[in-house]
Amino acid sequence: MRANLTVLDNIALIPQYRHNLKYDTAADMAWTLLLSAGYQTIANQRDPALSHAERCVAKLLRAAIGRPPVILIDRPGMLLPEVDYPPFLFALLDTLAAELNNCWIIDYQWNRALYDARFDYPEMSETPT
């Protein structure tokens, strides 16, 4: 995220850059995502003023606005050190389900129990073949 831009501007920057959209169109798209997530109150805040949870939401929306095939959340505990992150992420991803294609969460093996109630894992061997 660009520290000199508001959350709305950070999210809107992606379609402006990738699809050459005008700011007003891109900002409307960003505003819609913020409303969908229930975080419209952070639209005019800049990165240094955000909590860890708000920053995570902004980053996720910044990624989601481009509708990529996969969004990867790598070690969410590092992004959300003061948040009980599995329930937070599950609620956020459920709220944004219509806006996301696939979202993968990569975490340490020892944190697997945090996700067991949510996911059915394929069997994996301990040694690569």
CSV table of N, CA, C and O in Angstrom, one decimal:
chain,number,residue,atom,x,y,z
A,1,MET,N,0.8,-1.2,0.0
A,1,MET,CA,0.0,0.0,0.0
A,1,MET,C,0.9,1.2,0.0
A,1,MET,O,1.9,1.3,0.6
A,2,ARG,N,0.4,2.2,-0.7
A,2,ARG,CA,1.1,3.5,-0.7
A,2,ARG,C,0.7,4.3,0.5
A,2,ARG,O,-0.5,4.6,0.7
A,3,ALA,N,1.7,4.7,1.3
A,3,ALA,CA,1.4,5.4,2.6
A,3,ALA,C,0.8,6.8,2.4
A,3,ALA,O,0.2,7.4,3.2
A,4,ASN,N,1.1,7.4,1.2
A,4,ASN,CA,0.7,8.8,0.9
A,4,ASN,C,-0.7,8.8,0.4
A,4,ASN,O,-1.3,9.9,0.2
A,5,LEU,N,-1.3,7.7,0.1
A,5,LEU,CA,-2.7,7.6,-0.4
A,5,LEU,C,-3.7,7.1,0.6
A,5,LEU,O,-3.3,6.4,1.5
A,6,THR,N,-4.9,7.5,0.5
A,6,THR,CA,-6.0,7.0,1.3
A,6,THR,C,-6.3,5.6,0.9
A,6,THR,O,-5.9,5.1,-0.1
A,7,VAL,N,-7.0,4.9,1.8
A,7,VAL,CA,-7.4,3.5,1.5
A,7,VAL,C,-8.2,3.5,0.2
A,7,VAL,O,-7.9,2.6,-0.7
A,8,LEU,N,-9.1,4.4,0.0
A,8,LEU,CA,-9.9,4.4,-1.2
A,8,LEU,C,-9.0,4.6,-2.5
A,8,LEU,O,-9.2,3.9,-3.5
A,9,ASP,N,-8.1,5.5,-2.4
A,9,ASP,CA,-7.2,5.8,-3.5
A,9,ASP,C,-6.3,4.6,-3.7
A,9,ASP,O,-6.0,4.3,-4.9
A,10,ASN,N,-5.8,3.9,-2.7
A,10,ASN,CA,-5.0,2.7,-2.9
A,10,ASN,C,-5.7,1.6,-3.6
A,10,ASN,O,-5.2,1.0,-4.5
A,11,ILE,N,-7.0,1.4,-3.3
A,11,ILE,CA,-7.8,0.4,-3.9
A,11,ILE,C,-8.1,0.8,-5.4
A,11,ILE,O,-8.0,0.0,-6.3
A,12,ALA,N,-8.4,2.1,-5.6
A,12,ALA,CA,-8.8,2.6,-6.9
A,12,ALA,C,-7.6,2.6,-7.8
A,12,ALA,O,-7.8,2.6,-9.0
A,13,LEU,N,-6.4,2.7,-7.3
A,13,LEU,CA,-5.2,2.8,-8.1
A,13,LEU,C,-5.0,1.5,-9.0
A,13,LEU,O,-4.6,1.6,-10.1
A,14,ILE,N,-5.5,0.4,-8.6
A,14,ILE,CA,-5.3,-0.9,-9.3
A,14,ILE,C,-6.1,-0.8,-10.7
A,14,ILE,O,-5.5,-1.0,-11.7
A,15,PRO,N,-7.4,-0.6,-10.7
A,15,PRO,CA,-8.0,-0.5,-12.0
A,15,PRO,C,-7.6,0.7,-12.8
A,15,PRO,O,-7.7,0.6,-14.1
A,16,GLN,N,-7.2,1.8,-12.2
A,16,GLN,CA,-6.7,2.9,-12.9
A,16,GLN,C,-5.4,2.5,-13.7
A,16,GLN,O,-5.3,2.8,-14.9
A,17,TYR,N,-4.5,1.8,-13.0
A,17,TYR,CA,-3.3,1.4,-13.7
A,17,TYR,C,-3.5,0.2,-14.6
A,17,TYR,O,-2.9,0.3,-15.7
A,18,ARG,N,-4.2,-0.8,-14.2
A,18,ARG,CA,-4.3,-2.0,-15.1
A,18,ARG,C,-5.3,-1.9,-16.2
A,18,ARG,O,-5.1,-2.5,-17.3
A,19,HIS,N,-6.3,-1.1,-16.0
A,19,HIS,CA,-7.4,-1.0,-17.0
A,19,HIS,C,-7.6,0.4,-17.6
A,19,HIS,O,-8.6,0.6,-18.3
A,20,ASN,N,-6.7,1.3,-17.2
A,20,ASN,CA,-6.8,2.7,-17.7
A,20,ASN,C,-8.1,3.4,-17.4
A,20,ASN,O,-8.6,4.1,-18.2
A,21,LEU,N,-8.7,3.0,-16.3
A,21,LEU,CA,-10.0,3.6,-15.9
A,21,LEU,C,-9.8,5.0,-15.3
A,21,LEU,O,-8.8,5.3,-14.7
A,22,LYS,N,-10.8,5.9,-15.5
A,22,LYS,CA,-10.7,7.2,-14.9
A,22,LYS,C,-10.9,7.1,-13.4
A,22,LYS,O,-11.5,6.1,-12.9
A,23,TYR,N,-10.4,8.0,-12.6
A,23,TYR,CA,-10.4,7.9,-11.2
A,23,TYR,C,-11.8,7.8,-10.6
A,23,TYR,O,-12.0,6.9,-9.7
A,24,ASP,N,-12.8,8.5,-11.1
A,24,ASP,CA,-14.1,8.4,-10.6
A,24,ASP,C,-14.7,7.0,-10.7
A,24,ASP,O,-15.3,6.5,-9.8
A,25,THR,N,-14.5,6.4,-11.9
A,25,THR,CA,-15.0,5.0,-12.1
A,25,THR,C,-14.3,4.0,-11.1
A,25,THR,O,-14.9,3.2,-10.5
A,26,ALA,N,-13.0,4.2,-11.1
A,26,ALA,CA,-12.2,3.3,-10.2
A,26,ALA,C,-12.6,3.5,-8.7
A,26,ALA,O,-12.7,2.6,-7.9
A,27,ALA,N,-12.8,4.8,-8.3
A,27,ALA,CA,-13.1,5.1,-6.9
A,27,ALA,C,-14.5,4.5,-6.6
A,27,ALA,O,-14.7,4.0,-5.5
A,28,ASP,N,-15.4,4.5,-7.5
A,28,ASP,CA,-16.8,3.9,-7.3
A,28,ASP,C,-16.6,2.4,-7.1
A,28,ASP,O,-17.3,1.9,-6.2
A,29,MET,N,-15.8,1.8,-7.9
A,29,MET,CA,-15.6,0.4,-7.7
A,29,MET,C,-15.0,0.1,-6.3
A,29,MET,O,-15.4,-0.8,-5.6
A,30,ALA,N,-14.0,0.9,-5.9
A,30,ALA,CA,-13.3,0.7,-4.6
A,30,ALA,C,-14.3,1.0,-3.5
A,30,ALA,O,-14.4,0.2,-2.5
A,31,TRP,N,-15.2,2.0,-3.6
A,31,TRP,CA,-16.2,2.3,-2.6
A,31,TRP,C,-17.2,1.1,-2.5
A,31,TRP,O,-17.5,0.8,-1.3
A,32,THR,N,-17.6,0.5,-3.6
A,32,THR,CA,-18.5,-0.6,-3.5
A,32,THR,C,-17.8,-1.8,-2.7
A,32,THR,O,-18.5,-2.4,-1.9
A,33,LEU,N,-16.5,-2.0,-2.9
A,33,LEU,CA,-15.9,-3.1,-2.2
A,33,LEU,C,-15.8,-2.7,-0.7
A,33,LEU,O,-16.0,-3.6,0.1
A,34,LEU,N,-15.5,-1.5,-0.4
A,34,LEU,CA,-15.4,-1.1,1.0
A,34,LEU,C,-16.8,-1.3,1.7
A,34,LEU,O,-16.9,-1.7,2.8
A,35,LEU,N,-17.9,-0.9,1.0
A,35,LEU,CA,-19.2,-1.1,1.5
A,35,LEU,C,-19.5,-2.6,1.7
A,35,LEU,O,-20.1,-3.0,2.7
A,36,SER,N,-19.1,-3.4,0.7
A,36,SER,CA,-19.4,-4.9,0.8
A,36,SER,C,-18.7,-5.5,2.0
A,36,SER,O,-19.2,-6.3,2.7
A,37,ALA,N,-17.5,-5.0,2.3
A,37,ALA,CA,-16.7,-5.5,3.4
A,37,ALA,C,-17.2,-4.9,4.8
A,37,ALA,O,-16.9,-5.4,5.8
A,38,GLY,N,-17.9,-3.8,4.7
A,38,GLY,CA,-18.4,-3.1,5.9
A,38,GLY,C,-17.3,-2.2,6.5
A,38,GLY,O,-17.3,-1.9,7.7
A,39,TYR,N,-16.4,-1.8,5.7
A,39,TYR,CA,-15.3,-0.9,6.2
A,39,TYR,C,-15.2,0.4,5.5
A,39,TYR,O,-14.1,1.0,5.3
A,40,GLN,N,-16.3,1.0,5.1
A,40,GLN,CA,-16.4,2.3,4.5
A,40,GLN,C,-15.8,3.4,5.4
A,40,GLN,O,-15.4,4.4,4.9
A,41,THR,N,-15.8,3.2,6.7
A,41,THR,CA,-15.3,4.2,7.6
A,41,THR,C,-13.8,4.4,7.4
A,41,THR,O,-13.2,5.5,7.9
A,42,ILE,N,-13.0,3.5,6.8
A,42,ILE,CA,-11.6,3.7,6.6
A,42,ILE,C,-11.2,4.3,5.3
A,42,ILE,O,-10.0,4.5,5.0
A,43,ALA,N,-12.2,4.6,4.5
A,43,ALA,CA,-12.0,5.1,3.1
A,43,ALA,C,-11.0,6.2,3.0
A,43,ALA,O,-10.1,6.3,2.1
A,44,ASN,N,-11.1,7.2,3.9
A,44,ASN,CA,-10.2,8.4,3.8
A,44,ASN,C,-9.0,8.3,4.8
A,44,ASN,O,-8.4,9.4,4.9
A,45,GLN,N,-8.8,7.2,5.4
A,45,GLN,CA,-7.6,7.1,6.2
A,45,GLN,C,-6.4,6.6,5.4
A,45,GLN,O,-6.5,6.0,4.4
A,46,ARG,N,-5.2,7.0,5.9
A,46,ARG,CA,-4.0,6.6,5.3
A,46,ARG,C,-3.4,5.5,6.1
A,46,ARG,O,-3.7,5.2,7.2
A,47,ASP,N,-2.5,4.7,5.4
A,47,ASP,CA,-1.9,3.5,6.0
A,47,ASP,C,-1.4,3.7,7.5
A,47,ASP,O,-1.7,2.8,8.3
A,48,PRO,N,-0.6,4.7,7.8
A,48,PRO,CA,-0.2,4.8,9.2
A,48,PRO,C,-1.3,4.9,10.3
A,48,PRO,O,-1.0,4.5,11.4
A,49,ALA,N,-2.4,5.3,9.9
A,49,ALA,CA,-3.5,5.5,10.8
A,49,ALA,C,-4.4,4.2,11.0
A,49,ALA,O,-5.3,4.2,11.8
A,50,LEU,N,-4.1,3.2,10.2
A,50,LEU,CA,-4.9,2.0,10.2
A,50,LEU,C,-4.5,1.0,11.3
A,50,LEU,O,-3.3,0.9,11.6
A,51,SER,N,-5.5,0.3,11.8
A,51,SER,CA,-5.2,-0.8,12.7
A,51,SER,C,-4.7,-2.0,11.8
A,51,SER,O,-4.8,-2.0,10.6
A,52,HIS,N,-4.2,-3.1,12.5
A,52,HIS,CA,-3.7,-4.2,11.7
A,52,HIS,C,-4.9,-4.8,10.9
A,52,HIS,O,-4.7,-5.2,9.7
A,53,ALA,N,-6.1,-4.9,11.5
A,53,ALA,CA,-7.2,-5.5,10.8
A,53,ALA,C,-7.7,-4.6,9.7
A,53,ALA,O,-8.0,-5.1,8.6
A,54,GLU,N,-7.7,-3.3,9.9
A,54,GLU,CA,-8.1,-2.4,8.8
A,54,GLU,C,-7.1,-2.5,7.6
A,54,GLU,O,-7.5,-2.4,6.5
A,55,ARG,N,-5.8,-2.5,8.0
A,55,ARG,CA,-4.8,-2.6,6.9
A,55,ARG,C,-4.9,-3.9,6.1
A,55,ARG,O,-4.8,-4.0,4.9
A,56,CYS,N,-5.2,-5.0,6.8
A,56,CYS,CA,-5.5,-6.3,6.2
A,56,CYS,C,-6.7,-6.2,5.2
A,56,CYS,O,-6.6,-6.7,4.1
A,57,VAL,N,-7.7,-5.6,5.6
A,57,VAL,CA,-8.9,-5.4,4.8
A,57,VAL,C,-8.5,-4.6,3.6
A,57,VAL,O,-8.9,-5.0,2.4
A,58,ALA,N,-7.8,-3.5,3.8
A,58,ALA,CA,-7.4,-2.7,2.6
A,58,ALA,C,-6.6,-3.4,1.6
A,58,ALA,O,-6.8,-3.3,0.4
A,59,LYS,N,-5.6,-4.2,2.1
A,59,LYS,CA,-4.8,-5.0,1.2
A,59,LYS,C,-5.6,-6.1,0.5
A,59,LYS,O,-5.4,-6.3,-0.7
A,60,LEU,N,-6.5,-6.7,1.2
A,60,LEU,CA,-7.4,-7.7,0.5
A,60,LEU,C,-8.2,-7.1,-0.5
A,60,LEU,O,-8.3,-7.6,-1.7
A,61,LEU,N,-8.8,-5.9,-0.3
A,61,LEU,CA,-9.7,-5.2,-1.2
A,61,LEU,C,-8.8,-4.7,-2.4
A,61,LEU,O,-9.3,-4.7,-3.6
A,62,ARG,N,-7.6,-4.3,-2.1
A,62,ARG,CA,-6.7,-3.9,-3.2
A,62,ARG,C,-6.4,-5.0,-4.1
A,62,ARG,O,-6.4,-4.8,-5.4
A,63,ALA,N,-6.3,-6.2,-3.6
A,63,ALA,CA,-6.0,-7.4,-4.4
A,63,ALA,C,-7.3,-7.8,-5.2
A,63,ALA,O,-7.3,-8.1,-6.3
A,64,ALA,N,-8.4,-7.7,-4.4
A,64,ALA,CA,-9.7,-8.2,-5.0
A,64,ALA,C,-10.3,-7.4,-6.1
A,64,ALA,O,-11.0,-7.9,-7.0
A,65,ILE,N,-10.0,-6.1,-6.1
A,65,ILE,CA,-10.6,-5.3,-7.1
A,65,ILE,C,-10.2,-5.7,-8.6
A,65,ILE,O,-11.0,-5.5,-9.5
A,66,GLY,N,-9.1,-6.3,-8.7
A,66,GLY,CA,-8.7,-6.8,-10.0
A,66,GLY,C,-9.2,-8.1,-10.4
A,66,GLY,O,-9.0,-8.6,-11.5
A,67,ARG,N,-10.0,-8.8,-9.5
A,67,ARG,CA,-10.6,-10.1,-9.7
A,67,ARG,C,-9.7,-11.1,-10.2
A,67,ARG,O,-9.9,-11.8,-11.2
A,68,PRO,N,-8.5,-11.3,-9.5
A,68,PRO,CA,-7.6,-12.3,-10.0
A,68,PRO,C,-8.1,-13.7,-9.8
A,68,PRO,O,-9.0,-13.8,-8.9
A,69,PRO,N,-7.6,-14.7,-10.4
A,69,PRO,CA,-8.1,-16.0,-10.2
A,69,PRO,C,-7.8,-16.5,-8.8
A,69,PRO,O,-8.6,-17.3,-8.3
A,70,VAL,N,-6.7,-16.1,-8.2
A,70,VAL,CA,-6.4,-16.5,-6.8
A,70,VAL,C,-5.8,-15.3,-6.1
A,70,VAL,O,-4.9,-14.6,-6.6
A,71,ILE,N,-6.2,-15.2,-4.8
A,71,ILE,CA,-5.6,-14.3,-3.9
A,71,ILE,C,-4.9,-15.1,-2.8
A,71,ILE,O,-5.6,-16.0,-2.3
A,72,LEU,N,-3.7,-14.9,-2.5
A,72,LEU,CA,-2.9,-15.7,-1.5
A,72,LEU,C,-2.7,-14.8,-0.3
A,72,LEU,O,-2.2,-13.7,-0.4
A,73,ILE,N,-3.2,-15.3,0.8
A,73,ILE,CA,-2.9,-14.7,2.1
A,73,ILE,C,-1.8,-15.5,2.8
A,73,ILE,O,-2.0,-16.7,3.2
A,74,ASP,N,-0.6,-15.0,2.9
A,74,ASP,CA,0.6,-15.7,3.4
A,74,ASP,C,0.8,-15.4,4.9
A,74,ASP,O,1.0,-14.2,5.2
A,75,ARG,N,0.7,-16.4,5.7
A,75,ARG,CA,0.9,-16.3,7.1
A,75,ARG,C,0.2,-15.1,7.8
A,75,ARG,O,0.7,-14.1,8.2
A,76,PRO,N,-1.2,-15.2,7.8
A,76,PRO,CA,-2.0,-14.2,8.3
A,76,PRO,C,-1.7,-13.7,9.8
A,76,PRO,O,-2.0,-12.6,10.1
A,77,GLY,N,-1.1,-14.6,10.5
A,77,GLY,CA,-0.7,-14.2,11.9
A,77,GLY,C,0.3,-13.0,11.9
A,77,GLY,O,0.3,-12.2,12.8
A,78,MET,N,1.1,-12.9,10.9
A,78,MET,CA,2.0,-11.8,10.8
A,78,MET,C,1.3,-10.5,10.4
A,78,MET,O,1.7,-9.4,10.7
A,79,LEU,N,0.3,-10.6,9.6
A,79,LEU,CA,-0.5,-9.4,9.2
A,79,LEU,C,-1.4,-9.0,10.4
A,79,LEU,O,-1.8,-7.8,10.4
A,80,LEU,N,-1.9,-9.9,11.2
A,80,LEU,CA,-2.9,-9.6,12.2
A,80,LEU,C,-2.4,-10.1,13.6
A,80,LEU,O,-3.0,-10.9,14.2
A,81,PRO,N,-1.3,-9.5,14.1
A,81,PRO,CA,-0.7,-10.0,15.3
A,81,PRO,C,-1.6,-9.8,16.6
A,81,PRO,O,-1.5,-10.5,17.5
A,82,GLU,N,-2.5,-8.8,16.5
A,82,GLU,CA,-3.4,-8.6,17.7
A,82,GLU,C,-4.8,-9.0,17.5
A,82,GLU,O,-5.7,-8.6,18.3
A,83,VAL,N,-5.0,-9.9,16.5
A,83,VAL,CA,-6.4,-10.3,16.2
A,83,VAL,C,-6.5,-11.8,16.2
A,83,VAL,O,-5.5,-12.5,15.8
A,84,ASP,N,-7.6,-12.3,16.7
A,84,ASP,CA,-7.8,-13.8,16.5
A,84,ASP,C,-8.1,-14.0,15.1
A,84,ASP,O,-9.3,-13.9,14.6
A,85,TYR,N,-7.1,-14.2,14.3
A,85,TYR,CA,-7.2,-14.1,12.8
A,85,TYR,C,-8.0,-15.1,12.1
A,85,TYR,O,-8.7,-14.8,11.1
A,86,PRO,N,-8.1,-16.4,12.5
A,86,PRO,CA,-8.9,-17.3,11.7
A,86,PRO,C,-10.4,-16.8,11.7
A,86,PRO,O,-11.0,-16.7,10.6
A,87,PRO,N,-11.1,-16.5,12.8
A,87,PRO,CA,-12.5,-16.1,12.7
A,87,PRO,C,-12.6,-14.8,12.0
A,87,PRO,O,-13.6,-14.6,11.2
A,88,PHE,N,-11.6,-13.9,12.2
A,88,PHE,CA,-11.7,-12.6,11.5
A,88,PHE,C,-11.6,-12.8,10.0
A,88,PHE,O,-12.4,-12.2,9.2
A,89,LEU,N,-10.6,-13.6,9.5
A,89,LEU,CA,-10.5,-13.8,8.1
A,89,LEU,C,-11.7,-14.6,7.5
A,89,LEU,O,-12.2,-14.3,6.4
A,90,PHE,N,-12.2,-15.6,8.2
A,90,PHE,CA,-13.3,-16.3,7.7
A,90,PHE,C,-14.6,-15.4,7.6
A,90,PHE,O,-15.3,-15.5,6.6
A,91,ALA,N,-14.8,-14.6,8.5
A,91,ALA,CA,-15.9,-13.6,8.5
A,91,ALA,C,-15.8,-12.7,7.3
A,91,ALA,O,-16.7,-12.4,6.5
A,92,LEU,N,-14.6,-12.2,7.1
A,92,LEU,CA,-14.3,-11.2,6.0
A,92,LEU,C,-14.4,-11.9,4.7
A,92,LEU,O,-15.1,-11.4,3.8
A,93,LEU,N,-13.9,-13.1,4.5
A,93,LEU,CA,-14.0,-13.8,3.3
A,93,LEU,C,-15.4,-14.2,3.0
A,93,LEU,O,-15.8,-14.2,1.8
A,94,ASP,N,-16.2,-14.6,4.0
A,94,ASP,CA,-17.6,-14.9,3.8
A,94,ASP,C,-18.3,-13.7,3.3
A,94,ASP,O,-19.2,-13.8,2.4
A,95,THR,N,-18.0,-12.5,3.9
A,95,THR,CA,-18.7,-11.3,3.5
A,95,THR,C,-18.4,-10.9,2.1
A,95,THR,O,-19.2,-10.4,1.3
A,96,LEU,N,-17.2,-11.2,1.6
A,96,LEU,CA,-16.7,-10.8,0.3
A,96,LEU,C,-16.8,-12.0,-0.7
A,96,LEU,O,-16.2,-11.9,-1.8
A,97,ALA,N,-17.5,-13.0,-0.4
A,97,ALA,CA,-17.5,-14.2,-1.3
A,97,ALA,C,-17.9,-13.9,-2.7
A,97,ALA,O,-17.4,-14.5,-3.6
A,98,ALA,N,-18.8,-13.0,-2.9
A,98,ALA,CA,-19.3,-12.6,-4.2
A,98,ALA,C,-18.3,-11.8,-5.0
A,98,ALA,O,-18.3,-11.7,-6.2
A,99,GLU,N,-17.3,-11.3,-4.3
A,99,GLU,CA,-16.3,-10.4,-4.9
A,99,GLU,C,-15.0,-11.1,-5.2
A,99,GLU,O,-14.1,-10.6,-5.9
A,100,LEU,N,-14.8,-12.4,-4.7
A,100,LEU,CA,-13.6,-13.1,-4.8
A,100,LEU,C,-13.7,-14.3,-5.6
A,100,LEU,O,-14.8,-15.0,-5.6
A,101,ASN,N,-12.7,-14.7,-6.4
A,101,ASN,CA,-12.7,-15.9,-7.1
A,101,ASN,C,-12.2,-17.0,-6.1
A,101,ASN,O,-13.0,-17.8,-5.6
A,102,ASN,N,-11.0,-17.1,-5.9
A,102,ASN,CA,-10.4,-18.1,-4.9
A,102,ASN,C,-9.5,-17.3,-4.0
A,102,ASN,O,-8.7,-16.5,-4.4
A,103,CYS,N,-9.5,-17.7,-2.8
A,103,CYS,CA,-8.6,-17.1,-1.8
A,103,CYS,C,-7.9,-18.3,-1.0
A,103,CYS,O,-8.6,-19.1,-0.4
A,104,TRP,N,-6.6,-18.3,-1.1
A,104,TRP,CA,-5.9,-19.4,-0.4
A,104,TRP,C,-5.1,-18.7,0.8
A,104,TRP,O,-4.6,-17.7,0.7
A,105,ILE,N,-5.2,-19.5,1.9
A,105,ILE,CA,-4.4,-19.1,3.1
A,105,ILE,C,-3.3,-20.0,3.3
A,105,ILE,O,-3.5,-21.2,3.4
A,106,ILE,N,-2.1,-19.5,3.3
A,106,ILE,CA,-0.9,-20.3,3.6
A,106,ILE,C,-0.4,-20.0,5.0
A,106,ILE,O,-0.2,-18.8,5.3
A,107,ASP,N,-0.2,-21.0,5.8
A,107,ASP,CA,0.2,-20.8,7.2
A,107,ASP,C,1.1,-21.9,7.5
A,107,ASP,O,1.3,-22.9,6.8
A,108,TYR,N,1.7,-21.8,8.7
A,108,TYR,CA,2.6,-22.8,9.2
A,108,TYR,C,1.9,-24.1,9.5
A,108,TYR,O,0.7,-24.0,9.9
A,109,GLN,N,2.5,-25.2,9.3
A,109,GLN,CA,1.9,-26.5,9.6
A,109,GLN,C,1.3,-26.6,11.0
A,109,GLN,O,0.3,-27.2,11.2
A,110,TRP,N,2.1,-26.0,12.0
A,110,TRP,CA,1.6,-26.1,13.4
A,110,TRP,C,0.4,-25.3,13.7
A,110,TRP,O,-0.2,-25.4,14.7
A,111,ASN,N,0.0,-24.5,12.7
A,111,ASN,CA,-1.3,-23.7,12.9
A,111,ASN,C,-2.5,-24.4,12.2
A,111,ASN,O,-3.6,-23.9,12.2
A,112,ARG,N,-2.3,-25.6,11.7
A,112,ARG,CA,-3.3,-26.3,11.0
A,112,ARG,C,-4.6,-26.4,11.8
A,112,ARG,O,-5.7,-26.3,11.3
A,113,ALA,N,-4.5,-26.7,13.1
A,113,ALA,CA,-5.7,-26.8,14.0
A,113,ALA,C,-6.6,-25.6,14.0
A,113,ALA,O,-7.8,-25.7,14.2
A,114,LEU,N,-6.0,-24.4,13.7
A,114,LEU,CA,-6.8,-23.2,13.6
A,114,LEU,C,-7.8,-23.2,12.5
A,114,LEU,O,-8.8,-22.5,12.5
A,115,TYR,N,-7.5,-24.0,11.5
A,115,TYR,CA,-8.3,-24.0,10.2
A,115,TYR,C,-9.1,-25.3,10.1
A,115,TYR,O,-9.9,-25.4,9.2
A,116,ASP,N,-8.8,-26.3,10.9
A,116,ASP,CA,-9.4,-27.6,10.7
A,116,ASP,C,-11.0,-27.6,10.6
A,116,ASP,O,-11.6,-28.3,9.9
A,117,ALA,N,-11.6,-26.8,11.4
A,117,ALA,CA,-13.1,-26.7,11.4
A,117,ALA,C,-13.6,-26.2,10.1
A,117,ALA,O,-14.8,-26.4,9.8
A,118,ARG,N,-12.8,-25.4,9.4
A,118,ARG,CA,-13.3,-24.8,8.2
A,118,ARG,C,-13.0,-25.5,6.9
A,118,ARG,O,-13.7,-25.5,5.9
A,119,PHE,N,-11.9,-26.2,6.9
A,119,PHE,CA,-11.4,-26.8,5.6
A,119,PHE,C,-11.3,-28.3,5.8
A,119,PHE,O,-10.9,-28.9,6.8
A,120,ASP,N,-11.5,-29.0,4.6
A,120,ASP,CA,-11.2,-30.4,4.5
A,120,ASP,C,-9.9,-30.5,3.7
A,120,ASP,O,-9.9,-30.2,2.5
A,121,TYR,N,-8.9,-31.0,4.3
A,121,TYR,CA,-7.6,-31.1,3.6
A,121,TYR,C,-7.4,-32.4,2.9
A,121,TYR,O,-7.7,-33.4,3.4
A,122,PRO,N,-6.7,-32.3,1.7
A,122,PRO,CA,-6.3,-33.5,1.1
A,122,PRO,C,-5.1,-34.1,1.9
A,122,PRO,O,-4.4,-33.4,2.6
A,123,GLU,N,-5.0,-35.4,1.8
A,123,GLU,CA,-3.9,-36.0,2.6
A,123,GLU,C,-2.6,-35.6,1.9
A,123,GLU,O,-2.4,-35.6,0.7
A,124,MET,N,-1.6,-35.3,2.7
A,124,MET,CA,-0.3,-34.9,2.2
A,124,MET,C,0.8,-35.7,2.9
A,124,MET,O,0.7,-36.0,4.1
A,125,SER,N,1.8,-36.1,2.2
A,125,SER,CA,2.9,-36.8,2.8
A,125,SER,C,3.8,-35.8,3.4
A,125,SER,O,3.9,-34.6,3.0
A,126,GLU,N,4.6,-36.2,4.4
A,126,GLU,CA,5.6,-35.3,5.1
A,126,GLU,C,6.8,-35.1,4.2
A,126,GLU,O,7.5,-34.1,4.3
A,127,THR,N,7.1,-36.1,3.3
A,127,THR,CA,8.3,-36.0,2.5
A,127,THR,C,7.8,-35.8,1.1
A,127,THR,O,7.0,-36.5,0.6
A,128,PRO,N,8.4,-34.8,0.4
A,128,PRO,CA,8.0,-34.6,-1.0
A,128,PRO,C,8.5,-35.7,-1.9
A,128,PRO,O,9.5,-36.4,-1.6
A,129,THR,N,7.7,-36.0,-2.9
A,129,THR,CA,8.1,-37.1,-3.8
A,129,THR,C,8.5,-36.5,-5.2
A,129,THR,O,8.2,-35.5,-5.6
